[in-house]
Amino acid sequence: MNLSDIERLVSKAQILSIVDAMDRKLALWFGSVSAGKTVASLFAFLLAIVVAPRNGIIIIVGGSLQTIYQNVFVLFQNTAIFGSVIANQVIYTPGATSATILGREVLLIGAKDAKAVGRIQGATVALAYVDEAALLPEEFWNMLISRLRVDGARLLATMNPASMNHWIRKKWILEAATKNLVSFHFTMDDNPNLSEEYKADMRASFSGVFFDRMIKGEWTNAAGAVYPMWDPKRHSIPFDLMPPMQDILGIGMDYGTTNATTALMLGLTAEQKPRLVLMDEWGYDSKQTGQRLTDADLSRRFRAWLPKAHTPYPSTLRPRFIMLDPAAASFRVQLHNDLQGQGLAPWAADNSVLAGIATIGNALDNDQLLVTDRCPGWQNEVTEYRWSEKATNKGEDEVVKEDDHYLDGSRYIVHSTKNIWHHQVTTHAA
């Protein structure tokens, strides 16, 4: 096998990163999605296990045991990548807190918050592998570095980029020369196993700041408008000109006791190139009326809106789901009881804020989402929806939590039903 044969399986960038990582105490792989950085880092980790000092423990750190299993051990068991010889020497039961890799015991640590510091305090770490390091608390990272206290101790880590002000970029990657650290920037072009069609699909799946991070693999600030691509001339349509619908995917609801309770109805058009449409909205804001309603009263008003005409033409379509603010436990019970026997029930929505924002932003950017003029609350909020400058300065991604109740409702239904509509919208896209 010559070099060109090897590069069909592993890229030159991956090979060089594995080799260069051997010379530094800390090695970080960052970049776009599906760039091959995890595979390269895991090969480097296997080589490091073989020579890891015996007077310290070996650990794998991630957000949770589940994410460690998904991102690390599922790959290790893939014989197409690591071969059967390696796969057979990786012994792990999902959910367990330890594994055996190449004959060495490896401890697994979930570190989703600062409380995880106690799990490594006092430990002597010979080798650490960190999955998605940019998502870990800085306090935990600093403690972990301090535990690398034997000769030859090393740390390997992967991550997707975040804000330019993120602590791991400012204090570690940019200070690499003083930290005995090397970092490697990867894009999808560094993964020889991806087809051009897949890469094109991925490039079409992100926009704005998320394109810069997930496709270019760059550290980029989330600043200014959350949806800068929003253009009422491009995305807003009169209710009377709503295209025919093939499906009403459901209703997204944000819930508030002192803030507004809102509902957004989402449909999928029957066009040759299907698009999503925010068809209609409902809301109640106690700040405007001066009257705070009980859950029963809110439910009654919402249910009075449900049977009204939500299309400009006769339709027998009915919403599939109600995707409700997951924090609205009491209201979910109220709706569940009130809607029994009607073929509609409330579900706790997927409240992954950044992922949901990315889903809506990408749909707008690719002309896959329309909003009718029966959604004035949503249209009033979208132009004012901004990233928090204060959070950005701290290296965090947060939106300004003001007047976002209709936007939250739309995010709940659009993102929570993505697995239903995404294939239809993208398959038929030009």
Short mmCIF file of C-alpha atoms in Angstrom, two decimals:
data_model
loop_
_atom_site.label_atom_id
_atom_site.label_comp_id
_atom_site.label_asym_id
_atom_site.label_seq_id
_atom_site.Cartn_x
_atom_site.Cartn_y
_atom_site.Cartn_z
CA MET A 1 0.00 0.00 0.00
CA ASN A 2 1.46 3.39 -1.02
CA LEU A 3 0.66 6.88 0.30
CA SER A 4 -2.07 7.54 -2.29
CA ASP A 5 -3.87 4.35 -1.19
CA ILE A 6 -3.67 5.40 2.46
CA GLU A 7 -4.97 8.89 1.67
CA ARG A 8 -8.14 7.40 0.23
CA LEU A 9 -8.91 6.20 3.77
CA VAL A 10 -7.12 8.79 5.91
CA SER A 11 -6.23 12.28 4.68
CA LYS A 12 -2.83 13.90 4.84
CA ALA A 13 -4.20 16.42 7.36
CA GLN A 14 -5.34 13.58 9.61
CA ILE A 15 -2.00 11.77 9.37
CA LEU A 16 0.01 14.92 10.09
CA SER A 17 -2.15 15.77 13.10
CA ILE A 18 -1.63 12.31 14.58
CA VAL A 19 2.14 12.62 14.16
CA ASP A 20 2.43 16.22 15.36
CA ALA A 21 0.26 15.55 18.41
CA MET A 22 2.89 13.16 19.76
CA ASP A 23 5.30 16.02 20.43
CA ARG A 24 3.02 18.12 22.67
CA LYS A 25 1.43 17.73 26.06
CA LEU A 26 -1.87 19.13 24.80
CA ALA A 27 -3.36 18.50 21.35
CA LEU A 28 -6.67 20.00 20.21
CA TRP A 29 -8.66 19.17 17.07
CA PHE A 30 -11.33 21.69 16.03
CA GLY A 31 -13.25 22.48 12.88
CA SER A 32 -16.37 21.80 10.87
CA VAL A 33 -18.87 18.99 11.20
CA SER A 34 -17.91 15.67 9.59
CA ALA A 35 -14.33 16.84 9.11
CA GLY A 36 -12.65 13.65 10.35
CA LYS A 37 -11.17 15.36 13.41
CA THR A 38 -12.64 12.83 15.85
CA VAL A 39 -11.28 9.85 13.91
CA ALA A 40 -7.82 11.41 13.77
CA SER A 41 -7.88 12.23 17.48
CA LEU A 42 -8.98 8.69 18.38
CA PHE A 43 -6.11 7.18 16.40
CA ALA A 44 -3.80 9.52 18.32
CA PHE A 45 -5.48 8.45 21.57
CA LEU A 46 -4.87 4.76 20.82
CA LEU A 47 -1.18 5.45 20.20
CA ALA A 48 -1.03 7.47 23.42
CA ILE A 49 -2.61 4.65 25.45
CA VAL A 50 0.18 2.30 24.44
CA VAL A 51 2.86 4.56 25.95
CA ALA A 52 0.83 6.23 28.71
CA PRO A 53 2.58 6.35 32.12
CA ARG A 54 1.51 3.60 34.51
CA ASN A 55 1.53 5.86 37.58
CA GLY A 56 -1.67 7.69 36.64
CA ILE A 57 -5.18 7.00 35.39
CA ILE A 58 -6.49 7.21 31.84
CA ILE A 59 -9.80 9.02 31.41
CA ILE A 60 -12.30 9.96 28.71
CA VAL A 61 -14.33 13.08 29.42
CA GLY A 62 -17.53 14.24 27.73
CA GLY A 63 -20.80 15.95 28.42
CA SER A 64 -22.36 12.68 29.59
CA LEU A 65 -21.77 8.93 29.47
CA GLN A 66 -24.26 8.78 26.60
CA THR A 67 -22.42 11.31 24.45
CA ILE A 68 -19.11 9.59 25.20
CA TYR A 69 -20.61 6.32 24.00
CA GLN A 70 -22.05 7.90 20.85
CA ASN A 71 -19.02 9.98 19.91
CA VAL A 72 -16.20 7.68 20.99
CA PHE A 73 -17.12 4.04 21.50
CA VAL A 74 -19.49 3.73 18.55
CA LEU A 75 -16.56 4.82 16.37
CA PHE A 76 -14.13 2.46 18.11
CA GLN A 77 -16.49 -0.43 17.32
CA ASN A 78 -16.64 0.52 13.63
CA THR A 79 -14.41 -2.07 11.98
CA ALA A 80 -14.46 -0.14 8.69
CA ILE A 81 -12.49 2.61 10.47
CA PHE A 82 -10.39 0.88 13.12
CA GLY A 83 -10.43 -2.73 11.93
CA SER A 84 -11.49 -5.81 13.86
CA VAL A 85 -8.20 -6.10 15.76
CA ILE A 86 -8.67 -2.72 17.46
CA ALA A 87 -12.44 -3.09 17.84
CA ASN A 88 -11.96 -6.37 19.69
CA GLN A 89 -9.61 -4.68 22.15
CA VAL A 90 -12.13 -2.00 23.07
CA ILE A 91 -14.40 -3.45 25.74
CA TYR A 92 -17.24 -1.28 26.97
CA THR A 93 -20.82 -1.70 28.16
CA PRO A 94 -23.01 1.36 27.44
CA GLY A 95 -23.71 3.27 30.64
CA ALA A 96 -20.67 1.90 32.48
CA THR A 97 -18.13 4.26 34.03
CA SER A 98 -15.07 2.32 32.91
CA ALA A 99 -13.81 0.52 29.84
CA THR A 100 -10.80 -1.51 28.78
CA ILE A 101 -8.87 -0.27 25.75
CA LEU A 102 -5.75 -2.07 24.53
CA GLY A 103 -5.53 -3.77 27.93
CA ARG A 104 -5.60 -0.52 29.95
CA GLU A 105 -8.46 0.50 32.23
CA VAL A 106 -10.06 3.76 31.09
CA LEU A 107 -12.41 5.74 33.34
CA LEU A 108 -15.34 7.70 31.87
CA ILE A 109 -16.41 11.04 33.32
CA GLY A 110 -19.45 13.13 32.43
CA ALA A 111 -18.73 16.81 32.94
CA LYS A 112 -21.74 18.85 31.93
CA ASP A 113 -21.37 21.32 34.81
CA ALA A 114 -18.84 22.61 37.35
CA LYS A 115 -19.90 20.00 39.91
CA ALA A 116 -17.91 17.47 37.90
CA VAL A 117 -14.70 19.02 39.25
CA GLY A 118 -15.06 16.81 42.31
CA ARG A 119 -14.77 13.70 40.15
CA ILE A 120 -11.15 14.42 39.28
CA GLN A 121 -10.03 16.48 42.26
CA GLY A 122 -7.04 14.77 43.83
CA ALA A 123 -6.56 12.39 40.89
CA THR A 124 -3.32 11.86 39.01
CA VAL A 125 -4.08 11.67 35.29
CA ALA A 126 -1.63 10.10 32.88
CA LEU A 127 -3.77 10.51 29.77
CA ALA A 128 -7.05 12.29 29.08
CA TYR A 129 -9.26 12.33 26.01
CA VAL A 130 -11.89 15.10 25.97
CA ASP A 131 -14.89 14.98 23.64
CA GLU A 132 -16.44 18.36 22.70
CA ALA A 133 -14.13 20.31 25.00
CA ALA A 134 -15.68 23.70 24.16
CA LEU A 135 -18.89 22.58 25.88
CA LEU A 136 -17.18 21.81 29.19
CA PRO A 137 -17.06 24.24 32.14
CA GLU A 138 -13.80 26.18 32.23
CA GLU A 139 -13.42 25.30 35.91
CA PHE A 140 -13.42 21.60 35.08
CA TRP A 141 -10.91 22.07 32.23
CA ASN A 142 -8.50 23.96 34.48
CA MET A 143 -8.72 21.27 37.15
CA LEU A 144 -8.13 18.57 34.54
CA ILE A 145 -4.99 20.30 33.26
CA SER A 146 -3.69 20.52 36.83
CA ARG A 147 -4.14 16.75 37.21
CA LEU A 148 -1.66 16.02 34.38
CA ARG A 149 1.16 15.87 36.90
CA VAL A 150 3.29 12.87 35.93
CA ASP A 151 6.09 12.88 33.40
CA GLY A 152 4.68 12.12 29.97
CA ALA A 153 1.07 12.99 30.90
CA ARG A 154 -0.98 14.20 27.93
CA LEU A 155 -4.40 15.49 26.95
CA LEU A 156 -6.15 15.14 23.58
CA ALA A 157 -9.39 16.99 22.82
CA THR A 158 -11.90 17.65 20.04
CA MET A 159 -14.41 20.46 19.62
CA ASN A 160 -16.54 22.44 17.21
CA PRO A 161 -15.72 26.17 17.20
CA ALA A 162 -17.80 28.61 19.22
CA SER A 163 -17.44 32.35 19.90
CA MET A 164 -14.15 34.12 19.19
CA ASN A 165 -14.21 35.08 22.86
CA HIS A 166 -14.60 31.53 24.11
CA TRP A 167 -12.17 30.82 26.92
CA ILE A 168 -10.62 27.77 25.25
CA ARG A 169 -9.72 29.83 22.18
CA LYS A 170 -8.50 32.95 24.00
CA LYS A 171 -6.63 31.30 26.86
CA TRP A 172 -5.40 28.10 25.23
CA ILE A 173 -5.42 27.96 21.41
CA LEU A 174 -4.15 31.52 20.97
CA GLU A 175 -1.61 30.94 23.76
CA ALA A 176 -0.42 27.61 22.35
CA ALA A 177 3.26 28.57 22.35
CA THR A 178 3.25 29.04 26.12
CA LYS A 179 1.03 26.03 26.89
CA ASN A 180 2.96 23.20 25.18
CA LEU A 181 -0.11 22.91 22.97
CA VAL A 182 -0.77 22.22 19.31
CA SER A 183 -4.12 22.67 17.57
CA PHE A 184 -5.41 21.41 14.24
CA HIS A 185 -8.07 23.08 12.09
CA PHE A 186 -10.18 20.69 10.00
CA THR A 187 -12.89 21.15 7.36
CA MET A 188 -14.96 18.60 5.47
CA ASP A 189 -12.37 18.63 2.69
CA ASP A 190 -9.98 16.95 5.14
CA ASN A 191 -12.26 13.90 5.35
CA PRO A 192 -11.63 11.65 2.31
CA ASN A 193 -14.69 9.53 3.06
CA LEU A 194 -17.27 12.23 2.26
CA SER A 195 -18.97 12.48 -1.12
CA GLU A 196 -19.31 15.84 -2.84
CA GLU A 197 -23.09 15.43 -2.64
CA TYR A 198 -22.96 15.04 1.14
CA LYS A 199 -20.71 18.08 1.51
CA ALA A 200 -23.08 20.13 -0.65
CA ASP A 201 -26.02 19.01 1.51
CA MET A 202 -24.17 20.04 4.67
CA ARG A 203 -23.25 23.44 3.23
CA ALA A 204 -26.93 24.00 2.48
CA SER A 205 -27.88 23.03 6.03
CA PHE A 206 -26.31 26.00 7.82
CA SER A 207 -26.35 29.76 7.44
CA GLY A 208 -24.92 32.84 9.11
CA VAL A 209 -22.78 32.29 12.18
CA PHE A 210 -23.59 28.58 12.13
CA PHE A 211 -22.22 28.26 8.58
CA ASP A 212 -18.98 29.89 9.66
CA ARG A 213 -18.64 27.51 12.60
CA MET A 214 -20.04 24.25 11.30
CA ILE A 215 -18.86 24.44 7.68
CA LYS A 216 -15.82 26.71 7.68
CA GLY A 217 -14.78 25.52 11.13
CA GLU A 218 -14.11 29.09 12.26
CA TRP A 219 -14.44 30.70 15.69
CA THR A 220 -17.07 33.37 15.04
CA ASN A 221 -19.07 35.70 17.26
CA ALA A 222 -22.85 35.54 17.28
CA ALA A 223 -23.55 39.26 17.05
CA GLY A 224 -26.30 41.57 15.90
CA ALA A 225 -29.56 40.27 14.48
CA VAL A 226 -30.28 36.58 15.04
CA TYR A 227 -32.08 36.35 11.69
CA PRO A 228 -30.34 38.93 9.47
CA MET A 229 -31.64 37.13 6.38
CA TRP A 230 -35.28 37.95 7.25
CA ASP A 231 -36.82 40.06 4.49
CA PRO A 232 -40.59 40.67 4.58
CA LYS A 233 -40.64 41.14 0.80
CA ARG A 234 -39.07 37.71 0.40
CA HIS A 235 -40.54 35.74 3.29
CA SER A 236 -43.91 37.30 4.13
CA ILE A 237 -47.06 36.50 2.12
CA PRO A 238 -50.70 37.59 2.40
CA PHE A 239 -52.86 35.00 4.14
CA ASP A 240 -55.18 34.92 1.11
CA LEU A 241 -52.27 33.86 -1.13
CA MET A 242 -51.19 30.93 1.05
CA PRO A 243 -50.24 27.95 -1.17
CA PRO A 244 -52.22 24.70 -0.81
CA MET A 245 -51.08 22.56 2.12
CA GLN A 246 -50.23 18.87 2.08
CA ASP A 247 -49.79 18.72 5.86
CA ILE A 248 -50.28 20.78 8.99
CA LEU A 249 -47.29 19.68 11.02
CA GLY A 250 -48.52 21.17 14.24
CA ILE A 251 -48.59 24.07 16.64
CA GLY A 252 -45.69 25.44 18.67
CA MET A 253 -46.61 27.02 21.98
CA ASP A 254 -44.66 29.23 24.36
CA TYR A 255 -46.15 29.54 27.84
CA GLY A 256 -46.06 32.40 30.28
CA THR A 257 -47.76 33.33 33.51
CA THR A 258 -46.64 36.95 33.58
CA ASN A 259 -45.35 36.84 29.98
CA ALA A 260 -47.33 36.06 26.84
CA THR A 261 -48.61 32.61 25.94
CA THR A 262 -48.42 32.10 22.17
CA ALA A 263 -49.23 29.53 19.51
CA LEU A 264 -47.87 29.27 15.94
CA MET A 265 -49.36 26.90 13.36
CA LEU A 266 -46.90 25.33 10.89
CA GLY A 267 -47.83 23.82 7.54
CA LEU A 268 -46.02 22.13 4.66
CA THR A 269 -47.10 23.19 1.19
CA ALA A 270 -48.23 20.84 -1.56
CA GLU A 271 -46.06 22.65 -4.12
CA GLN A 272 -43.64 20.81 -6.39
CA LYS A 273 -40.93 22.32 -4.20
CA PRO A 274 -42.56 22.13 -0.74
CA ARG A 275 -42.02 24.97 1.70
CA LEU A 276 -42.85 25.52 5.35
CA VAL A 277 -45.44 28.15 6.22
CA LEU A 278 -46.19 29.77 9.55
CA MET A 279 -49.89 29.93 8.75
CA ASP A 280 -51.53 31.58 11.72
CA GLU A 281 -50.86 32.63 15.30
CA TRP A 282 -52.70 33.03 18.59
CA GLY A 283 -51.56 34.75 21.75
CA TYR A 284 -52.57 36.12 25.11
CA ASP A 285 -50.46 38.67 26.99
CA SER A 286 -51.51 39.53 30.53
CA LYS A 287 -49.27 42.61 30.43
CA GLN A 288 -51.46 44.09 27.73
CA THR A 289 -54.82 43.11 29.23
CA GLY A 290 -53.93 43.54 32.89
CA GLN A 291 -55.62 40.21 33.61
CA ARG A 292 -53.64 37.09 34.44
CA LEU A 293 -55.41 33.89 33.34
CA THR A 294 -55.38 30.44 34.89
CA ASP A 295 -54.18 27.44 32.89
CA ALA A 296 -57.81 26.44 32.41
CA ASP A 297 -58.69 29.87 31.00
CA LEU A 298 -55.69 29.87 28.67
CA SER A 299 -56.60 26.40 27.46
CA ARG A 300 -60.19 27.44 26.82
CA ARG A 301 -59.16 30.46 24.74
CA PHE A 302 -56.59 28.46 22.79
CA ARG A 303 -59.11 25.69 22.07
CA ALA A 304 -61.61 28.28 20.86
CA TRP A 305 -59.01 29.37 18.28
CA LEU A 306 -58.18 25.83 17.14
CA PRO A 307 -61.28 25.06 15.01
CA LYS A 308 -61.22 28.41 13.21
CA ALA A 309 -60.20 28.62 9.55
CA HIS A 310 -56.40 28.69 9.28
CA THR A 311 -56.28 28.52 5.48
CA PRO A 312 -57.96 30.84 2.95
CA TYR A 313 -59.62 27.81 1.32
CA PRO A 314 -61.65 24.87 2.69
CA SER A 315 -59.41 22.24 4.26
CA THR A 316 -59.88 19.04 6.21
CA LEU A 317 -56.27 19.01 7.43
CA ARG A 318 -55.72 19.09 11.17
CA PRO A 319 -52.53 19.73 13.19
CA ARG A 320 -50.48 16.64 13.98
CA PHE A 321 -48.76 17.86 17.13
CA ILE A 322 -48.70 20.52 19.77
CA MET A 323 -45.06 21.18 20.68
CA LEU A 324 -45.18 23.00 23.99
CA ASP A 325 -42.60 24.87 26.02
CA PRO A 326 -41.02 21.99 28.01
CA ALA A 327 -41.02 24.13 31.17
CA ALA A 328 -44.82 24.42 31.04
CA ALA A 329 -45.56 21.26 33.01
CA SER A 330 -48.84 22.41 34.55
CA PHE A 331 -50.20 23.76 31.26
CA ARG A 332 -49.23 20.56 29.47
CA VAL A 333 -51.35 18.59 31.95
CA GLN A 334 -54.24 21.03 31.45
CA LEU A 335 -54.11 20.72 27.65
CA HIS A 336 -53.73 16.96 27.82
CA ASN A 337 -56.90 16.68 29.87
CA ASP A 338 -58.85 19.20 27.80
CA LEU A 339 -57.89 17.69 24.42
CA GLN A 340 -58.60 14.05 25.24
CA GLY A 341 -60.51 12.32 22.48
CA GLN A 342 -59.68 14.98 19.88
CA GLY A 343 -56.67 13.26 18.32
CA LEU A 344 -54.31 15.99 19.47
CA ALA A 345 -52.02 16.02 22.49
CA PRO A 346 -49.29 18.33 23.80
CA TRP A 347 -45.67 17.18 23.68
CA ALA A 348 -42.64 18.71 25.37
CA ALA A 349 -40.83 20.53 22.57
CA ASP A 350 -37.14 20.17 21.78
CA ASN A 351 -35.73 23.27 23.47
CA SER A 352 -32.22 23.15 22.00
CA VAL A 353 -32.06 26.91 21.55
CA LEU A 354 -29.03 27.27 19.28
CA ALA A 355 -29.95 24.25 17.16
CA GLY A 356 -33.51 25.55 16.82
CA ILE A 357 -32.31 29.01 15.83
CA ALA A 358 -30.03 27.40 13.24
CA THR A 359 -32.95 25.38 11.84
CA ILE A 360 -35.16 28.44 11.36
CA GLY A 361 -32.30 30.61 10.10
CA ASN A 362 -31.34 28.03 7.50
CA ALA A 363 -34.95 27.64 6.35
CA LEU A 364 -35.24 31.41 5.90
CA ASP A 365 -31.88 31.64 4.16
CA ASN A 366 -32.84 28.91 1.68
CA ASP A 367 -36.35 30.29 1.03
CA GLN A 368 -37.90 27.24 2.68
CA LEU A 369 -40.00 29.17 5.22
CA LEU A 370 -42.83 31.64 4.60
CA VAL A 371 -44.80 33.62 7.17
CA THR A 372 -48.32 34.88 6.49
CA ASP A 373 -49.61 38.28 7.55
CA ARG A 374 -51.83 36.47 10.03
CA CYS A 375 -48.66 36.21 12.17
CA PRO A 376 -48.05 39.88 13.09
CA GLY A 377 -46.67 39.01 16.53
CA TRP A 378 -43.95 36.83 14.98
CA GLN A 379 -43.10 39.44 12.35
CA ASN A 380 -42.87 42.20 14.95
CA GLU A 381 -40.47 40.16 17.08
CA VAL A 382 -38.18 38.82 14.35
CA THR A 383 -36.70 42.21 13.44
CA GLU A 384 -35.82 42.93 17.09
CA TYR A 385 -34.40 39.50 17.92
CA ARG A 386 -30.71 39.97 18.72
CA TRP A 387 -27.72 38.20 20.19
CA SER A 388 -26.70 39.36 23.65
CA GLU A 389 -23.58 41.52 23.38
CA LYS A 390 -22.88 40.93 27.06
CA ALA A 391 -22.89 37.15 26.56
CA THR A 392 -20.79 37.43 23.39
CA ASN A 393 -18.12 39.37 25.29
CA LYS A 394 -17.94 36.45 27.72
CA GLY A 395 -17.58 33.96 24.86
CA GLU A 396 -21.13 32.66 25.20
CA ASP A 397 -24.04 32.43 22.76
CA GLU A 398 -27.28 33.84 24.15
CA VAL A 399 -30.16 35.82 22.72
CA VAL A 400 -31.63 38.87 24.42
CA LYS A 401 -34.67 37.49 26.24
CA GLU A 402 -37.12 40.25 25.38
CA ASP A 403 -40.25 39.95 23.25
CA ASP A 404 -39.44 36.51 21.88
CA HIS A 405 -42.58 34.55 22.78
CA TYR A 406 -43.89 34.11 19.23
CA LEU A 407 -40.39 33.30 18.03
CA ASP A 408 -40.00 30.67 20.72
CA GLY A 409 -43.32 29.10 19.72
CA SER A 410 -42.19 28.87 16.10
CA ARG A 411 -38.83 27.42 17.12
CA TYR A 412 -40.54 24.70 19.13
CA ILE A 413 -42.66 23.46 16.24
CA VAL A 414 -40.19 23.99 13.38
CA HIS A 415 -37.24 22.34 15.11
CA SER A 416 -39.19 19.59 16.88
CA THR A 417 -40.72 18.36 13.59
CA LYS A 418 -37.55 18.72 11.50
CA ASN A 419 -37.24 14.95 11.04
CA ILE A 420 -40.66 15.00 9.32
CA TRP A 421 -40.27 17.92 6.91
CA HIS A 422 -36.53 18.25 6.30
CA HIS A 423 -36.20 15.50 3.70
CA GLN A 424 -39.20 16.74 1.70
CA VAL A 425 -38.05 20.34 1.68
CA THR A 426 -34.42 19.63 0.80
CA THR A 427 -35.07 16.78 -1.66
CA HIS A 428 -37.27 19.00 -3.81
CA ALA A 429 -35.13 22.10 -3.41
CA ALA A 430 -33.55 23.53 -6.53
#
